PDB file of C-alpha atoms and ligand atoms in Angstrom:
ATOM      1  CA  UNK A 121       0.000   0.000   0.000  1.00 70.00           C
ATOM      2  CA  UNK A 122       1.441   3.440  -0.859  1.00 77.00           C
ATOM      3  CA  UNK A 123       2.313   5.598   2.119  1.00 92.00           C
ATOM      4  CA  UNK A 124       0.567   8.949   2.183  1.00 97.00           C
ATOM      5  CA  UNK A 125       1.758  11.953   4.056  1.00 98.00           C
ATOM      6  CA  UNK A 126       0.135  15.146   5.298  1.00 98.00           C
ATOM      7  CA  UNK A 127       1.332  18.128   7.301  1.00 98.00           C
ATOM      8  CA  UNK A 128       0.261  20.442  10.083  1.00 98.00           C
ATOM      9  CA  UNK A 129       1.567  23.807   8.945  1.00 97.00           C
ATOM     10  CA  UNK A 130       0.946  26.530  11.516  1.00 95.00           C
ATOM     11  CA  UNK A 131       2.087  30.084  10.923  1.00 92.00           C
ATOM     12  CA  UNK A 132       3.383  30.987  14.372  1.00 91.00           C
ATOM     13  CA  UNK A 133       2.003  34.503  14.586  1.00 84.00           C
ATOM     14  CA  UNK A 134       0.819  34.128  18.179  1.00 77.00           C
ATOM     15  CA  UNK A 135      -2.787  34.204  17.050  1.00 83.00           C
ATOM     16  CA  UNK A 136      -3.704  30.554  16.526  1.00 90.00           C
ATOM     17  CA  UNK A 137      -7.401  30.399  17.325  1.00 92.00           C
ATOM     18  CA  UNK A 138     -10.303  27.964  17.467  1.00 94.00           C
ATOM     19  CA  UNK A 139     -10.642  27.948  13.679  1.00 94.00           C
ATOM     20  CA  UNK A 140      -7.016  26.855  13.218  1.00 94.00           C
ATOM     21  CA  UNK A 141      -7.460  24.208  15.911  1.00 96.00           C
ATOM     22  CA  UNK A 142     -10.527  22.841  14.156  1.00 97.00           C
ATOM     23  CA  UNK A 143      -8.607  22.450  10.894  1.00 97.00           C
ATOM     24  CA  UNK A 144      -5.681  20.741  12.665  1.00 98.00           C
ATOM     25  CA  UNK A 145      -8.074  18.406  14.448  1.00 98.00           C
ATOM     26  CA  UNK A 146      -9.774  17.388  11.191  1.00 98.00           C
ATOM     27  CA  UNK A 147      -6.366  16.947   9.567  1.00 98.00           C
ATOM     28  CA  UNK A 148      -5.160  14.786  12.460  1.00 98.00           C
ATOM     29  CA  UNK A 149      -8.324  12.649  12.410  1.00 98.00           C
ATOM     30  CA  UNK A 150      -8.122  12.030   8.648  1.00 98.00           C
ATOM     31  CA  UNK A 151      -4.468  11.094   9.082  1.00 98.00           C
ATOM     32  CA  UNK A 152      -5.239   8.635  11.840  1.00 97.00           C
ATOM     33  CA  UNK A 153      -8.187   7.105  10.012  1.00 97.00           C
ATOM     34  CA  UNK A 154      -6.265   6.651   6.769  1.00 97.00           C
ATOM     35  CA  UNK A 155      -2.789   5.864   8.093  1.00 97.00           C
ATOM     36  CA  UNK A 156      -1.206   8.983   6.702  1.00 98.00           C
ATOM     37  CA  UNK A 157       2.094  10.098   8.174  1.00 98.00           C
ATOM     38  CA  UNK A 158       2.090  13.602   9.670  1.00 98.00           C
ATOM     39  CA  UNK A 159       4.840  16.215   9.356  1.00 98.00           C
ATOM     40  CA  UNK A 160       4.791  19.268  11.624  1.00 98.00           C
ATOM     41  CA  UNK A 161       6.050  22.191   9.565  1.00 98.00           C
ATOM     42  CA  UNK A 162       6.390  25.601  11.145  1.00 96.00           C
ATOM     43  CA  UNK A 163       5.794  28.263   8.497  1.00 96.00           C
ATOM     44  CA  UNK A 164       7.948  30.951   9.999  1.00 94.00           C
ATOM     45  CA  UNK A 165       8.965  32.987   6.966  1.00 93.00           C
ATOM     46  CA  UNK A 166       6.354  35.667   7.348  1.00 76.00           C
ATOM     47  CA  UNK A 167       8.875  38.229   8.558  1.00 71.00           C
ATOM     48  CA  UNK A 168       7.803  40.721  11.193  1.00 73.00           C
ATOM     49  CA  UNK A 169       4.705  38.792  12.263  1.00 75.00           C
ATOM     50  CA  UNK A 170       6.801  35.869  13.516  1.00 79.00           C
ATOM     51  CA  UNK A 171       8.309  36.048  16.976  1.00 80.00           C
ATOM     52  CA  UNK A 172      10.565  33.431  18.554  1.00 83.00           C
ATOM     53  CA  UNK A 173       8.247  32.970  21.530  1.00 87.00           C
ATOM     54  CA  UNK A 174       5.216  32.396  19.310  1.00 89.00           C
ATOM     55  CA  UNK A 175       7.082  29.605  17.498  1.00 91.00           C
ATOM     56  CA  UNK A 176       7.573  27.817  20.844  1.00 93.00           C
ATOM     57  CA  UNK A 177       4.026  28.584  21.802  1.00 93.00           C
ATOM     58  CA  UNK A 178       2.518  27.118  18.620  1.00 94.00           C
ATOM     59  CA  UNK A 179       4.188  23.796  19.310  1.00 96.00           C
ATOM     60  CA  UNK A 180       3.121  23.943  22.936  1.00 96.00           C
ATOM     61  CA  UNK A 181      -0.483  24.546  21.858  1.00 96.00           C
ATOM     62  CA  UNK A 182      -0.519  21.529  19.582  1.00 97.00           C
ATOM     63  CA  UNK A 183       0.866  19.467  22.443  1.00 97.00           C
ATOM     64  CA  UNK A 184      -1.742  20.891  24.812  1.00 97.00           C
ATOM     65  CA  UNK A 185      -4.467  19.743  22.419  1.00 97.00           C
ATOM     66  CA  UNK A 186      -2.595  16.395  22.212  1.00 96.00           C
ATOM     67  CA  UNK A 187      -2.287  16.455  18.478  1.00 97.00           C
ATOM     68  CA  UNK A 188       0.601  14.344  17.334  1.00 95.00           C
ATOM     69  CA  UNK A 189       2.960  14.048  14.408  1.00 98.00           C
ATOM     70  CA  UNK A 190       5.564  11.634  13.076  1.00 98.00           C
ATOM     71  CA  UNK A 191       8.199  14.037  11.726  1.00 98.00           C
ATOM     72  CA  UNK A 192       9.352  17.492  12.673  1.00 97.00           C
ATOM     73  CA  UNK A 193       8.977  20.158  13.680  1.00 97.00           C
ATOM     74  CA  UNK A 194      10.696  21.485  10.574  1.00 97.00           C
ATOM     75  CA  UNK A 195      11.234  25.231  10.231  1.00 96.00           C
ATOM     76  CA  UNK A 196      11.085  27.001   6.899  1.00 97.00           C
ATOM     77  CA  UNK A 197      13.460  29.695   8.075  1.00 95.00           C
ATOM     78  CA  UNK A 198      16.234  27.248   8.964  1.00 95.00           C
ATOM     79  CA  UNK A 199      17.383  26.681   5.387  1.00 96.00           C
ATOM     80  CA  UNK A 200      16.534  28.883   2.424  1.00 97.00           C
ATOM     81  CA  UNK A 201      18.636  26.883  -0.057  1.00 97.00           C
ATOM     82  CA  UNK A 202      15.793  24.700  -1.424  1.00 98.00           C
ATOM     83  CA  UNK A 203      13.710  27.814  -2.145  1.00 98.00           C
ATOM     84  CA  UNK A 204      16.663  29.631  -3.718  1.00 97.00           C
ATOM     85  CA  UNK A 205      17.311  26.639  -5.963  1.00 97.00           C
ATOM     86  CA  UNK A 206      13.662  26.518  -6.972  1.00 98.00           C
ATOM     87  CA  UNK A 207      13.719  30.204  -7.882  1.00 97.00           C
ATOM     88  CA  UNK A 208      16.915  29.716  -9.896  1.00 97.00           C
ATOM     89  CA  UNK A 209      15.298  26.833 -11.753  1.00 97.00           C
ATOM     90  CA  UNK A 210      12.254  28.987 -12.544  1.00 98.00           C
ATOM     91  CA  UNK A 211      14.487  31.839 -13.722  1.00 97.00           C
ATOM     92  CA  UNK A 212      16.493  29.506 -15.955  1.00 97.00           C
ATOM     93  CA  UNK A 213      13.341  28.600 -17.906  1.00 96.00           C
ATOM     94  CA  UNK A 214      11.992  32.146 -18.054  1.00 97.00           C
ATOM     95  CA  UNK A 215       8.988  31.181 -15.907  1.00 98.00           C
ATOM     96  CA  UNK A 216       9.684  34.111 -13.564  1.00 98.00           C
ATOM     97  CA  UNK A 217      10.878  37.672 -14.034  1.00 98.00           C
ATOM     98  CA  UNK A 218      12.217  40.364 -11.715  1.00 97.00           C
ATOM     99  CA  UNK A 219       9.797  42.993 -10.417  1.00 97.00           C
ATOM    100  CA  UNK A 220      10.295  45.508  -7.641  1.00 96.00           C
ATOM    101  CA  UNK A 221       6.991  47.346  -8.019  1.00 95.00           C
ATOM    102  CA  UNK A 222       5.591  48.556  -4.706  1.00 91.00           C
ATOM    103  CA  UNK A 223       2.004  47.968  -3.659  1.00 89.00           C
ATOM    104  CA  UNK A 224       1.296  51.644  -4.216  1.00 90.00           C
ATOM    105  CA  UNK A 225       2.641  51.484  -7.768  1.00 89.00           C
ATOM    106  CA  UNK A 226       0.528  48.416  -8.493  1.00 89.00           C
ATOM    107  CA  UNK A 227      -2.542  50.129  -7.087  1.00 87.00           C
ATOM    108  CA  UNK A 228      -1.919  53.176  -9.233  1.00 86.00           C
ATOM    109  CA  UNK A 229      -1.293  51.110 -12.370  1.00 84.00           C
ATOM    110  CA  UNK A 230      -4.365  48.940 -11.904  1.00 76.00           C
ATOM    111  CA  UNK A 231      -6.829  51.677 -10.990  1.00 67.00           C
ATOM    112  CA  UNK A 232      -8.761  51.171 -14.202  1.00 54.00           C
ATOM    113  CA  UNK A 233      -8.166  47.433 -14.491  1.00 56.00           C
ATOM    114  CA  UNK A 234     -10.294  44.686 -12.857  1.00 52.00           C
ATOM    115  CA  UNK A 235      -9.413  44.022  -9.245  1.00 51.00           C
ATOM    116  CA  UNK A 236      -8.334  40.835  -7.549  1.00 48.00           C
ATOM    117  CA  UNK A 237      -9.937  39.166  -4.540  1.00 50.00           C
ATOM    118  CA  UNK A 238     -10.208  40.395  -0.973  1.00 48.00           C
ATOM    119  CA  UNK A 239      -6.490  40.234  -0.248  1.00 56.00           C
ATOM    120  CA  UNK A 240      -4.737  40.339  -3.544  1.00 68.00           C
ATOM    121  CA  UNK A 241      -4.460  43.193  -5.866  1.00 85.00           C
ATOM    122  CA  UNK A 242      -4.280  42.129  -9.495  1.00 94.00           C
ATOM    123  CA  UNK A 243      -0.803  42.759 -10.840  1.00 96.00           C
ATOM    124  CA  UNK A 244      -1.174  44.527 -14.194  1.00 94.00           C
ATOM    125  CA  UNK A 245       1.992  43.093 -15.759  1.00 96.00           C
ATOM    126  CA  UNK A 246       4.132  46.234 -15.555  1.00 96.00           C
ATOM    127  CA  UNK A 247       7.506  44.394 -15.554  1.00 97.00           C
ATOM    128  CA  UNK A 248       6.480  41.300 -17.544  1.00 98.00           C
ATOM    129  CA  UNK A 249       8.724  40.730 -20.557  1.00 98.00           C
ATOM    130  CA  UNK A 250       6.833  40.190 -23.816  1.00 97.00           C
ATOM    131  CA  UNK A 251       8.326  36.700 -24.122  1.00 97.00           C
ATOM    132  CA  UNK A 252       9.604  34.319 -21.406  1.00 96.00           C
ATOM    133  CA  UNK A 253      13.215  35.346 -20.872  1.00 96.00           C
ATOM    134  CA  UNK A 254      15.540  32.762 -19.310  1.00 97.00           C
ATOM    135  CA  UNK A 255      17.985  34.209 -16.787  1.00 95.00           C
ATOM    136  CA  UNK A 256      21.075  32.230 -15.794  1.00 93.00           C
ATOM    137  CA  UNK A 257      21.397  31.271 -12.126  1.00 87.00           C
ATOM    138  CA  UNK A 258      24.772  33.044 -11.670  1.00 86.00           C
ATOM    139  CA  UNK A 259      23.379  36.368 -12.755  1.00 90.00           C
ATOM    140  CA  UNK A 260      20.234  36.527 -10.698  1.00 89.00           C
ATOM    141  CA  UNK A 261      19.835  38.604  -7.606  1.00 89.00           C
ATOM    142  CA  UNK A 262      17.987  36.836  -4.804  1.00 92.00           C
ATOM    143  CA  UNK A 263      18.742  39.306  -2.067  1.00 92.00           C
ATOM    144  CA  UNK A 264      17.307  42.558  -3.270  1.00 91.00           C
ATOM    145  CA  UNK A 265      14.975  41.707  -6.151  1.00 95.00           C
ATOM    146  CA  UNK A 266      11.404  40.463  -6.106  1.00 97.00           C
ATOM    147  CA  UNK A 267      10.308  37.843  -8.666  1.00 98.00           C
ATOM    148  CA  UNK A 268       6.931  37.080 -10.228  1.00 98.00           C
ATOM    149  CA  UNK A 269       5.659  33.960 -11.959  1.00 98.00           C
ATOM    150  CA  UNK A 270       4.132  34.311 -15.435  1.00 98.00           C
ATOM    151  CA  UNK A 271       0.535  33.167 -15.169  1.00 98.00           C
ATOM    152  CA  UNK A 272      -1.106  31.700 -18.259  1.00 97.00           C
ATOM    153  CA  UNK A 273      -4.492  32.997 -19.377  1.00 96.00           C
ATOM    154  CA  UNK A 274      -7.611  30.991 -18.733  1.00 96.00           C
ATOM    155  CA  UNK A 275      -9.280  29.037 -16.007  1.00 97.00           C
ATOM    156  CA  UNK A 276      -7.529  26.509 -13.782  1.00 96.00           C
ATOM    157  CA  UNK A 277      -9.690  23.637 -12.561  1.00 96.00           C
ATOM    158  CA  UNK A 278      -9.176  21.028  -9.885  1.00 97.00           C
ATOM    159  CA  UNK A 279     -11.210  18.593  -7.832  1.00 98.00           C
ATOM    160  CA  UNK A 280     -11.171  19.335  -4.148  1.00 98.00           C
ATOM    161  CA  UNK A 281     -11.794  16.212  -2.045  1.00 98.00           C
ATOM    162  CA  UNK A 282     -14.195  18.100   0.202  1.00 98.00           C
ATOM    163  CA  UNK A 283     -15.235  21.298  -1.579  1.00 97.00           C
ATOM    164  CA  UNK A 284     -15.776  19.612  -4.957  1.00 98.00           C
ATOM    165  CA  UNK A 285     -14.959  20.899  -8.425  1.00 98.00           C
ATOM    166  CA  UNK A 286     -13.225  24.279  -8.518  1.00 98.00           C
ATOM    167  CA  UNK A 287     -12.580  26.649 -11.392  1.00 97.00           C
ATOM    168  CA  UNK A 288     -10.426  29.697 -10.728  1.00 96.00           C
ATOM    169  CA  UNK A 289      -8.827  32.186 -13.011  1.00 96.00           C
ATOM    170  CA  UNK A 290      -5.493  33.270 -11.517  1.00 96.00           C
ATOM    171  CA  UNK A 291      -4.749  35.602 -14.376  1.00 96.00           C
ATOM    172  CA  UNK A 292      -7.976  37.587 -13.888  1.00 95.00           C
ATOM    173  CA  UNK A 293      -7.868  37.654 -10.093  1.00 94.00           C
ATOM    174  CA  UNK A 294      -4.241  38.113  -9.063  1.00 95.00           C
ATOM    175  CA  UNK A 295      -2.242  38.093 -12.300  1.00 96.00           C
ATOM    176  CA  UNK A 296       1.469  37.252 -12.247  1.00 98.00           C
ATOM    177  CA  UNK A 297       2.013  36.674  -8.540  1.00 97.00           C
ATOM    178  CA  UNK A 298       5.052  37.107  -6.368  1.00 97.00           C
ATOM    179  CA  UNK A 299       7.183  34.042  -5.657  1.00 98.00           C
ATOM    180  CA  UNK A 300      10.133  35.888  -4.151  1.00 97.00           C
ATOM    181  CA  UNK A 301      10.210  39.116  -2.193  1.00 95.00           C
ATOM    182  CA  UNK A 302      12.820  41.813  -2.491  1.00 92.00           C
ATOM    183  CA  UNK A 303      13.591  41.145   1.182  1.00 91.00           C
ATOM    184  CA  UNK A 304      15.314  37.972  -0.028  1.00 93.00           C
ATOM    185  CA  UNK A 305      12.735  35.410   1.123  1.00 95.00           C
ATOM    186  CA  UNK A 306      10.348  33.164  -0.810  1.00 97.00           C
ATOM    187  CA  UNK A 307       6.653  34.051  -0.840  1.00 96.00           C
ATOM    188  CA  UNK A 308       4.167  31.825   0.972  1.00 96.00           C
ATOM    189  CA  UNK A 309       3.109  30.269  -2.379  1.00 98.00           C
ATOM    190  CA  UNK A 310       6.622  29.216  -3.373  1.00 98.00           C
ATOM    191  CA  UNK A 311       7.658  28.022   0.079  1.00 98.00           C
ATOM    192  CA  UNK A 312       4.549  25.844   0.462  1.00 98.00           C
ATOM    193  CA  UNK A 313       4.863  24.254  -2.977  1.00 98.00           C
ATOM    194  CA  UNK A 314       8.590  23.544  -2.552  1.00 98.00           C
ATOM    195  CA  UNK A 315       8.085  22.100   0.932  1.00 98.00           C
ATOM    196  CA  UNK A 316       5.070  19.981   0.057  1.00 98.00           C
ATOM    197  CA  UNK A 317       7.090  18.494  -2.791  1.00 98.00           C
ATOM    198  CA  UNK A 318      10.343  17.888  -0.920  1.00 97.00           C
ATOM    199  CA  UNK A 319       8.621  16.593   2.203  1.00 97.00           C
ATOM    200  CA  UNK A 320       6.628  14.114   0.135  1.00 97.00           C
ATOM    201  CA  UNK A 321       3.284  15.646   1.143  1.00 98.00           C
ATOM    202  CA  UNK A 322       0.477  14.263  -0.998  1.00 98.00           C
ATOM    203  CA  UNK A 323      -2.486  15.031   1.304  1.00 98.00           C
ATOM    204  CA  UNK A 324      -3.274  18.636   2.237  1.00 98.00           C
ATOM    205  CA  UNK A 325      -6.080  19.594   4.625  1.00 98.00           C
ATOM    206  CA  UNK A 326      -6.552  23.308   5.275  1.00 98.00           C
ATOM    207  CA  UNK A 327      -9.052  26.155   5.637  1.00 96.00           C
ATOM    208  CA  UNK A 328     -11.048  27.167   2.580  1.00 95.00           C
ATOM    209  CA  UNK A 329      -9.565  30.668   2.769  1.00 94.00           C
ATOM    210  CA  UNK A 330      -6.655  29.026   0.920  1.00 96.00           C
ATOM    211  CA  UNK A 331      -8.793  27.568  -1.901  1.00 96.00           C
ATOM    212  CA  UNK A 332      -7.717  30.348  -4.224  1.00 96.00           C
ATOM    213  CA  UNK A 333      -4.046  29.701  -3.461  1.00 97.00           C
ATOM    214  CA  UNK A 334      -4.260  26.128  -4.710  1.00 98.00           C
ATOM    215  CA  UNK A 335      -4.107  26.826  -8.463  1.00 98.00           C
ATOM    216  CA  UNK A 336      -1.103  29.069  -7.807  1.00 98.00           C
ATOM    217  CA  UNK A 337       0.679  26.273  -5.969  1.00 98.00           C
ATOM    218  CA  UNK A 338      -0.280  23.775  -8.664  1.00 97.00           C
ATOM    219  CA  UNK A 339       1.154  26.125 -11.268  1.00 97.00           C
ATOM    220  CA  UNK A 340       4.432  26.286  -9.332  1.00 98.00           C
ATOM    221  CA  UNK A 341       4.445  22.475  -9.211  1.00 98.00           C
ATOM    222  CA  UNK A 342       4.050  22.316 -12.981  1.00 97.00           C
ATOM    223  CA  UNK A 343       6.615  25.044 -13.609  1.00 97.00           C
ATOM    224  CA  UNK A 344       9.168  23.149 -11.504  1.00 98.00           C
ATOM    225  CA  UNK A 345       8.254  19.784 -13.040  1.00 96.00           C
ATOM    226  CA  UNK A 346       7.178  18.573  -9.622  1.00 94.00           C
ATOM    227  CA  UNK A 347       3.811  17.077 -10.464  1.00 75.00           C
ATOM    228  CA  UNK A 348       1.622  15.581  -9.257  1.00 91.00           C
ATOM    229  CA  UNK A 349       0.538  18.156  -6.697  1.00 94.00           C
ATOM    230  CA  UNK A 350      -1.137  16.843  -3.511  1.00 98.00           C
ATOM    231  CA  UNK A 351      -4.825  16.022  -3.129  1.00 98.00           C
ATOM    232  CA  UNK A 352      -6.579  18.828  -1.243  1.00 98.00           C
ATOM    233  CA  UNK A 353      -9.367  19.001   1.345  1.00 98.00           C
ATOM    234  CA  UNK A 354     -10.408  22.608   1.926  1.00 98.00           C
ATOM    235  CA  UNK A 355     -12.669  22.797   4.955  1.00 98.00           C
ATOM    236  CA  UNK A 356     -15.008  25.599   6.087  1.00 96.00           C
ATOM    237  CA  UNK A 357     -13.895  28.312   8.467  1.00 93.00           C
ATOM    238  CA  UNK A 358     -15.075  29.533  11.835  1.00 93.00           C
ATOM    239  CA  UNK A 359     -16.681  32.961  11.770  1.00 93.00           C
ATOM    240  CA  UNK A 360     -17.931  35.471  14.314  1.00 90.00           C
ATOM    241  CA  UNK A 361     -21.620  36.349  14.748  1.00 89.00           C
ATOM    242  CA  UNK A 362     -21.139  39.184  12.265  1.00 89.00           C
ATOM    243  CA  UNK A 363     -20.184  36.669   9.561  1.00 88.00           C
ATOM    244  CA  UNK A 364     -16.575  37.792   9.416  1.00 87.00           C
ATOM    245  CA  UNK A 365     -13.668  35.435   9.769  1.00 83.00           C
ATOM    246  CA  UNK A 366     -12.817  34.750  13.414  1.00 81.00           C
ATOM    247  CA  UNK A 367     -10.341  37.376  14.595  1.00 76.00           C
ATOM    248  CA  UNK A 368      -9.492  39.727  17.444  1.00 74.00           C
ATOM    249  CA  UNK A 369     -12.634  41.751  16.913  1.00 77.00           C
ATOM    250  CA  UNK A 370     -14.694  38.772  18.166  1.00 78.00           C
ATOM    251  CA  UNK A 371     -13.006  38.763  21.550  1.00 76.00           C
ATOM    252  CA  UNK A 372     -10.005  36.783  22.596  1.00 82.00           C
ATOM    253  CA  UNK A 373     -10.450  33.408  20.917  1.00 86.00           C
ATOM    254  CA  UNK A 374      -6.738  32.660  20.806  1.00 91.00           C
ATOM    255  CA  UNK A 375      -5.904  29.159  21.947  1.00 94.00           C
ATOM    256  CA  UNK A 376      -3.035  30.611  23.976  1.00 94.00           C
ATOM    257  CA  UNK A 377      -5.484  32.635  26.063  1.00 94.00           C
ATOM    258  CA  UNK A 378      -7.684  29.633  26.787  1.00 95.00           C
ATOM    259  CA  UNK A 379      -4.630  27.601  27.743  1.00 96.00           C
ATOM    260  CA  UNK A 380      -3.340  30.433  29.958  1.00 94.00           C
ATOM    261  CA  UNK A 381      -6.539  30.719  32.000  1.00 95.00           C
ATOM    262  CA  UNK A 382      -6.657  26.974  32.589  1.00 95.00           C
ATOM    263  CA  UNK A 383      -9.356  25.813  30.161  1.00 96.00           C
ATOM    264  CA  UNK A 384      -9.137  22.042  29.824  1.00 96.00           C
ATOM    265  CA  UNK A 385      -8.113  21.059  26.301  1.00 97.00           C
ATOM    266  CA  UNK A 386     -10.840  18.400  26.299  1.00 97.00           C
ATOM    267  CA  UNK A 387     -13.440  21.172  26.385  1.00 97.00           C
ATOM    268  CA  UNK A 388     -11.840  22.800  23.347  1.00 97.00           C
ATOM    269  CA  UNK A 389     -11.867  19.467  21.508  1.00 98.00           C
ATOM    270  CA  UNK A 390     -15.486  18.906  22.611  1.00 98.00           C
ATOM    271  CA  UNK A 391     -16.611  22.225  21.159  1.00 98.00           C
ATOM    272  CA  UNK A 392     -14.697  21.669  17.941  1.00 98.00           C
ATOM    273  CA  UNK A 393     -16.155  18.161  17.698  1.00 98.00           C
ATOM    274  CA  UNK A 394     -19.688  19.561  17.834  1.00 98.00           C
ATOM    275  CA  UNK A 395     -18.689  22.001  15.105  1.00 97.00           C
ATOM    276  CA  UNK A 396     -17.480  19.005  13.089  1.00 97.00           C
ATOM    277  CA  UNK A 397     -20.804  17.205  13.188  1.00 96.00           C
ATOM    278  CA  UNK A 398     -19.924  14.781  16.030  1.00 96.00           C
ATOM    279  CA  UNK A 399     -23.054  15.410  18.116  1.00 94.00           C
ATOM    280  CA  UNK A 400     -23.647  17.568  21.153  1.00 95.00           C
ATOM    281  CA  UNK A 401     -20.586  19.043  22.851  1.00 96.00           C
ATOM    282  CA  UNK A 402     -18.977  17.252  25.761  1.00 96.00           C
ATOM    283  CA  UNK A 403     -15.350  17.150  26.910  1.00 97.00           C
ATOM    284  CA  UNK A 404     -13.484  14.822  24.568  1.00 97.00           C
ATOM    285  CA  UNK A 405      -9.950  13.624  23.828  1.00 96.00           C
ATOM    286  CA  UNK A 406      -8.330  13.760  20.406  1.00 97.00           C
ATOM    287  CA  UNK A 407      -8.318   9.965  20.118  1.00 96.00           C
ATOM    288  CA  UNK A 408     -12.062   9.844  20.748  1.00 97.00           C
ATOM    289  CA  UNK A 409     -12.611  12.562  18.204  1.00 98.00           C
ATOM    290  CA  UNK A 410     -10.604  10.678  15.605  1.00 97.00           C
ATOM    291  CA  UNK A 411     -12.866   7.662  16.155  1.00 96.00           C
ATOM    292  CA  UNK A 412     -16.154   9.495  15.881  1.00 96.00           C
ATOM    293  CA  UNK A 413     -15.316  12.064  13.190  1.00 98.00           C
ATOM    294  CA  UNK A 414     -16.676  11.396   9.716  1.00 98.00           C
ATOM    295  CA  UNK A 415     -15.723  13.714   6.902  1.00 98.00           C
ATOM    296  CA  UNK A 416     -19.154  13.072   5.324  1.00 97.00           C
ATOM    297  CA  UNK A 417     -20.787  14.656   8.401  1.00 96.00           C
ATOM    298  CA  UNK A 418     -18.604  17.762   8.396  1.00 97.00           C
ATOM    299  CA  UNK A 419     -20.979  20.716   7.884  1.00 96.00           C
ATOM    300  CA  UNK A 420     -20.496  22.374   4.497  1.00 96.00           C
ATOM    301  CA  UNK A 421     -21.189  25.865   5.822  1.00 95.00           C
ATOM    302  CA  UNK A 422     -18.852  27.955   7.910  1.00 94.00           C
ATOM    303  CA  UNK A 423     -19.347  27.614  11.660  1.00 94.00           C
ATOM    304  CA  UNK A 424     -20.437  30.578  13.779  1.00 95.00           C
ATOM    305  CA  UNK A 425     -18.734  31.189  17.104  1.00 95.00           C
ATOM    306  CA  UNK A 426     -21.182  32.568  19.689  1.00 94.00           C
ATOM    307  CA  UNK A 427     -20.444  34.150  23.027  1.00 93.00           C
ATOM    308  CA  UNK A 428     -22.170  31.150  24.659  1.00 95.00           C
ATOM    309  CA  UNK A 429     -19.434  28.931  23.167  1.00 96.00           C
ATOM    310  CA  UNK A 430     -16.821  31.063  24.894  1.00 95.00           C
ATOM    311  CA  UNK A 431     -18.758  30.743  28.155  1.00 95.00           C
ATOM    312  CA  UNK A 432     -18.929  26.975  27.783  1.00 95.00           C
ATOM    313  CA  UNK A 433     -15.177  26.788  27.325  1.00 96.00           C
ATOM    314  CA  UNK A 434     -14.592  28.977  30.371  1.00 94.00           C
ATOM    315  CA  UNK A 435     -17.169  27.231  32.604  1.00 92.00           C
ATOM    316  CA  UNK A 436     -14.716  25.236  34.701  1.00 80.00           C
ATOM    317  CA  UNK A 437     -12.059  27.932  35.148  1.00 81.00           C
ATOM    318  CA  UNK A 438     -11.630  30.606  37.831  1.00 63.00           C
ATOM    319  CA  UNK A 439     -11.524  33.401  35.254  1.00 56.00           C
TER     320      UNK A 439
HETATM  321  N1  LIG B 246       0.635  28.326   7.322  1.00 53.75           N
HETATM  322  C1  LIG B 246      -0.628  28.505   6.689  1.00 53.75           C
HETATM  323  C2  LIG B 246      -1.627  29.072   7.668  1.00 53.75           C
HETATM  324  O1  LIG B 246      -1.456  28.928   8.859  1.00 53.75           O
HETATM  325  C3  LIG B 246      -1.184  27.213   6.138  1.00 53.75           C
HETATM  326  C4  LIG B 246      -0.531  26.899   4.869  1.00 53.75           C
HETATM  327  C5  LIG B 246      -1.121  25.743   4.114  1.00 53.75           C
HETATM  328  O2  LIG B 246      -1.854  24.933   4.696  1.00 53.75           O
HETATM  329  O3  LIG B 246      -0.827  25.637   2.962  1.00 53.75           O
HETATM  330  O4  LIG B 246      -2.583  29.685   7.231  1.00 53.75           O
END
């Protein structure tokens, strides 16, 4: 039987919350049910948002929840060579080109052009050479130049194992996207694709806020001759009562805060289990969750976090 492998890939920004925990729990349960190996990969390249103590804390939180893994933790920041080599390979085929446009310049240039999604501004192609232009590895600057990947026109389609058939047009929404920043580090898209490939990850479970990143990562796979890309399960998010993605504005829903005031992790798992279609909430251990969870029963809509949920978590603490 082929061995499959997945990863838990927290960004240690100090703000891991109930929504992240729910995704990790689902990921862990699918791994246990299907005998996938689990790699813990700390995605710590996101510059100023990453602090040393939040890296420690992210691992501590996963341990507190009693999630487990077979390999790692690995740290993206510990070795940039694989990403540098990937960028050099892309440059050698002309798949990428240098671009140091600032966000303000892109905004100004695209004022009359169609806009990208919520987070991404569509890049209007200011620095794109008319034809793919190979650049030799020795001559490229990886320390002070940003690089963008040429995106082909047209729709990209893929079958998500949970969310179903997807059709997204990268060219229309984000355009040629950044794979390397002028600060000398790979973008999230490049780092994830390179790591999933070199760590042998063929099963990816993550929040559906990353659905629109998938075709970008698949394109990087193809451009680096790394196919096949993993199979993906994009699962719904947790939102506040106002319908917005769970964040600070909904009160302190950080796992670290619940841990700090002495909430029992089994209550957190119990709440998440109810949100995953496992029946009425009751304190529960990860192993129990993995036995009762069924992906077919996972609600298709986003979950809403109510103040009463917070109160239930806090019920047995002094706070
Ligand atoms: N580190 C990313 C996050 O925490 C997840 C990346 C991924 O699953 O591809 O949002």
